[in-house]
């Protein structure tokens, strides 16, 4: 559904850049599954991927290695970055998502301390202005407004979150139809 949304907006995704960015959200310790799925999927379709996160919020090493291999096979790039501001520069897709520091710690109190250390990692209009003019904002929802992303961005003209949610519905219906036969 996420890739479908990108294709609807841009056509052929090859050569486009997607920034998968960690987002501050202390509401609860969230899994890494969305970020890991995106960095595995998008390079296979020729998209350049930037994985932007604080050092303590790395993804599983074997997933990162597979993402690099998928980028090689897909003639794309895969870049790790820990500079939140730089991750937005010249990107076509900003995909914000919070996840826990599961590779760094298994202690909830330490994870919460690390999350709060990066409270400035919120997508706002200033950051979106450094992306391409036609860049889109994506989030798997529900988003914690004015924590992960400002209202101005998620409700603004660059937001693709409702198209993304609709596409997820169609994808889920297709899976149901295939499994009910």
CSV table of C-alpha atoms in Angstrom, one decimal:
chain,number,residue,atom,x,y,z
A,1,UNK,CA,0.0,0.0,0.0
A,2,UNK,CA,2.9,2.4,0.8
A,3,UNK,CA,4.6,1.7,-2.5
A,4,UNK,CA,1.3,1.9,-4.4
A,5,UNK,CA,0.8,5.4,-2.9
A,6,UNK,CA,4.2,6.5,-4.1
A,7,UNK,CA,3.5,5.1,-7.6
A,8,UNK,CA,0.2,6.9,-7.7
A,9,UNK,CA,1.9,10.2,-6.8
A,10,UNK,CA,5.1,9.9,-8.9
A,11,UNK,CA,4.6,7.1,-11.5
A,12,UNK,CA,7.7,5.0,-11.9
A,13,UNK,CA,9.5,5.0,-8.5
A,14,UNK,CA,12.9,4.2,-9.9
A,15,UNK,CA,15.4,7.0,-9.1
A,16,UNK,CA,13.2,8.6,-6.5
A,17,UNK,CA,14.5,9.1,-3.0
A,18,UNK,CA,12.5,8.0,0.1
A,19,UNK,CA,13.6,9.1,3.5
A,20,UNK,CA,12.5,6.7,6.2
A,21,UNK,CA,12.9,8.7,9.4
A,22,UNK,CA,12.7,7.8,13.0
A,23,UNK,CA,10.2,10.1,14.7
A,24,UNK,CA,10.0,11.1,18.4
A,25,UNK,CA,7.0,9.6,20.1
A,26,UNK,CA,7.1,8.7,23.8
A,27,UNK,CA,3.6,7.3,23.9
A,28,UNK,CA,4.7,3.6,24.0
A,29,UNK,CA,7.6,1.5,22.7
A,30,UNK,CA,6.8,0.8,19.0
A,31,UNK,CA,8.1,-2.0,16.9
A,32,UNK,CA,10.6,-1.7,14.1
A,33,UNK,CA,8.5,-3.6,11.6
A,34,UNK,CA,7.4,-0.7,9.4
A,35,UNK,CA,10.8,0.8,9.0
A,36,UNK,CA,12.4,-2.6,8.3
A,37,UNK,CA,9.7,-3.5,5.8
A,38,UNK,CA,10.2,-0.2,3.9
A,39,UNK,CA,14.0,-0.4,3.7
A,40,UNK,CA,13.7,-3.9,2.3
A,41,UNK,CA,10.9,-3.1,-0.2
A,42,UNK,CA,11.7,0.2,-1.7
A,43,UNK,CA,15.2,-0.5,-3.1
A,44,UNK,CA,13.9,-3.6,-4.8
A,45,UNK,CA,11.8,-1.2,-6.9
A,46,UNK,CA,14.8,1.1,-7.7
A,47,UNK,CA,14.1,3.7,-5.0
A,48,UNK,CA,17.0,5.3,-3.3
A,49,UNK,CA,16.5,5.0,0.5
A,50,UNK,CA,17.8,7.1,3.3
A,51,UNK,CA,17.3,5.5,6.7
A,52,UNK,CA,17.6,8.4,9.2
A,53,UNK,CA,17.7,7.7,12.9
A,54,UNK,CA,19.5,8.6,16.1
A,55,UNK,CA,22.5,6.2,16.7
A,56,UNK,CA,20.6,4.3,19.4
A,57,UNK,CA,17.7,3.5,17.2
A,58,UNK,CA,19.3,1.2,14.6
A,59,UNK,CA,17.4,-1.5,12.8
A,60,UNK,CA,18.4,-5.2,13.0
A,61,UNK,CA,21.8,-5.6,11.4
A,62,UNK,CA,20.7,-8.5,9.1
A,63,UNK,CA,17.8,-6.3,7.8
A,64,UNK,CA,20.3,-3.5,7.1
A,65,UNK,CA,22.5,-5.9,5.2
A,66,UNK,CA,19.6,-7.2,3.2
A,67,UNK,CA,18.5,-3.6,2.4
A,68,UNK,CA,22.0,-2.9,1.0
A,69,UNK,CA,21.8,-6.1,-1.1
A,70,UNK,CA,18.3,-5.1,-2.4
A,71,UNK,CA,19.6,-1.7,-3.3
A,72,UNK,CA,22.5,-3.3,-5.3
A,73,UNK,CA,20.1,-5.6,-7.1
A,74,UNK,CA,17.6,-2.8,-7.7
A,75,UNK,CA,20.3,-0.4,-9.0
A,76,UNK,CA,19.4,2.0,-6.2
A,77,UNK,CA,21.2,3.4,-3.1
A,78,UNK,CA,20.8,2.7,0.6
A,79,UNK,CA,22.2,5.3,3.0
A,80,UNK,CA,22.3,5.4,6.8
A,81,UNK,CA,22.1,8.9,8.3
A,82,UNK,CA,21.9,10.2,11.9
A,83,UNK,CA,21.4,13.9,10.9
A,84,UNK,CA,17.6,14.5,11.0
A,85,UNK,CA,17.8,17.8,9.1
A,86,UNK,CA,20.1,16.4,6.3
A,87,UNK,CA,17.7,13.5,5.8
A,88,UNK,CA,15.0,15.8,4.3
A,89,UNK,CA,17.2,17.6,1.8
A,90,UNK,CA,16.2,16.8,-1.8
A,91,UNK,CA,14.0,13.8,-0.9
A,92,UNK,CA,10.8,12.9,-2.7
A,93,UNK,CA,9.1,11.0,0.2
A,94,UNK,CA,9.3,11.6,3.9
A,95,UNK,CA,8.1,8.6,5.8
A,96,UNK,CA,8.1,9.3,9.5
A,97,UNK,CA,7.7,6.5,12.0
A,98,UNK,CA,8.6,6.0,15.6
A,99,UNK,CA,10.3,2.8,16.8
A,100,UNK,CA,12.0,1.6,20.0
A,101,UNK,CA,15.7,1.2,20.6
A,102,UNK,CA,15.4,-2.6,20.5
A,103,UNK,CA,18.8,-3.2,19.1
A,104,UNK,CA,20.4,-1.0,21.8
A,105,UNK,CA,18.5,-1.9,25.0
A,106,UNK,CA,15.8,-4.3,26.3
A,107,UNK,CA,15.0,-2.1,29.3
A,108,UNK,CA,11.9,0.1,28.9
A,109,UNK,CA,13.2,2.8,31.2
A,110,UNK,CA,16.3,3.2,29.1
A,111,UNK,CA,14.3,3.1,25.9
A,112,UNK,CA,12.1,5.9,27.2
A,113,UNK,CA,15.1,8.0,28.2
A,114,UNK,CA,16.6,7.6,24.7
A,115,UNK,CA,13.3,8.5,23.0
A,116,UNK,CA,13.1,11.7,25.1
A,117,UNK,CA,16.7,12.6,24.3
A,118,UNK,CA,15.5,13.2,20.7
A,119,UNK,CA,12.3,15.1,21.2
A,120,UNK,CA,13.2,17.5,18.4
A,121,UNK,CA,12.8,14.8,15.8
A,122,UNK,CA,9.4,15.9,14.6
A,123,UNK,CA,8.5,16.6,10.9
A,124,UNK,CA,7.4,20.2,10.5
A,125,UNK,CA,6.9,22.6,7.6
A,126,UNK,CA,10.5,23.8,7.9
A,127,UNK,CA,11.8,20.3,7.3
A,128,UNK,CA,9.4,19.7,4.4
A,129,UNK,CA,10.7,22.8,2.7
A,130,UNK,CA,14.1,21.3,2.3
A,131,UNK,CA,12.6,18.3,0.5
A,132,UNK,CA,11.7,18.4,-3.2
A,133,UNK,CA,8.9,20.8,-4.0
A,134,UNK,CA,6.6,17.9,-4.9
A,135,UNK,CA,7.7,15.7,-2.0
A,136,UNK,CA,5.0,13.9,-0.1
A,137,UNK,CA,4.7,13.1,3.6
A,138,UNK,CA,3.7,9.6,4.7
A,139,UNK,CA,2.9,7.9,8.0
A,140,UNK,CA,1.2,4.5,8.7
A,141,UNK,CA,-1.2,6.1,11.2
A,142,UNK,CA,-2.3,6.7,13.8
A,143,UNK,CA,0.2,9.6,14.1
A,144,UNK,CA,0.7,11.4,17.4
A,145,UNK,CA,0.1,15.0,16.1
A,146,UNK,CA,2.5,17.7,17.1
A,147,UNK,CA,4.8,15.0,18.5
A,148,UNK,CA,5.8,13.0,15.4
A,149,UNK,CA,4.5,15.5,12.9
A,150,UNK,CA,2.9,18.9,13.0
A,151,UNK,CA,-0.7,19.4,12.1
A,152,UNK,CA,0.4,21.7,9.4
A,153,UNK,CA,2.3,18.9,7.6
A,154,UNK,CA,-0.1,16.0,8.2
A,155,UNK,CA,-3.1,18.1,7.1
A,156,UNK,CA,-1.2,20.0,4.4
A,157,UNK,CA,-1.0,19.6,0.7
A,158,UNK,CA,2.1,17.4,0.8
A,159,UNK,CA,0.4,14.8,3.0
A,160,UNK,CA,-0.4,11.5,1.4
A,161,UNK,CA,-1.5,9.8,4.6
A,162,UNK,CA,-5.2,9.4,3.7
A,163,UNK,CA,-4.4,8.0,0.2
A,164,UNK,CA,-2.0,5.7,1.9
A,165,UNK,CA,-4.6,4.5,4.4
A,166,UNK,CA,-7.1,3.9,1.6
A,167,UNK,CA,-4.5,1.9,-0.3
A,168,UNK,CA,-3.9,-0.2,2.8
A,169,UNK,CA,-7.6,-1.0,2.9
A,170,UNK,CA,-7.6,-2.2,-0.7
A,171,UNK,CA,-4.5,-4.3,0.0
A,172,UNK,CA,-6.1,-5.9,3.0
A,173,UNK,CA,-9.2,-6.7,1.0
A,174,UNK,CA,-7.1,-8.3,-1.7
A,175,UNK,CA,-5.3,-10.5,0.9
A,176,UNK,CA,-8.7,-11.6,2.3
A,177,UNK,CA,-10.1,-12.4,-1.2
A,178,UNK,CA,-7.0,-14.5,-2.0
A,179,UNK,CA,-7.3,-16.5,1.3
A,180,UNK,CA,-11.0,-17.1,1.1
A,181,UNK,CA,-11.0,-19.1,-2.1
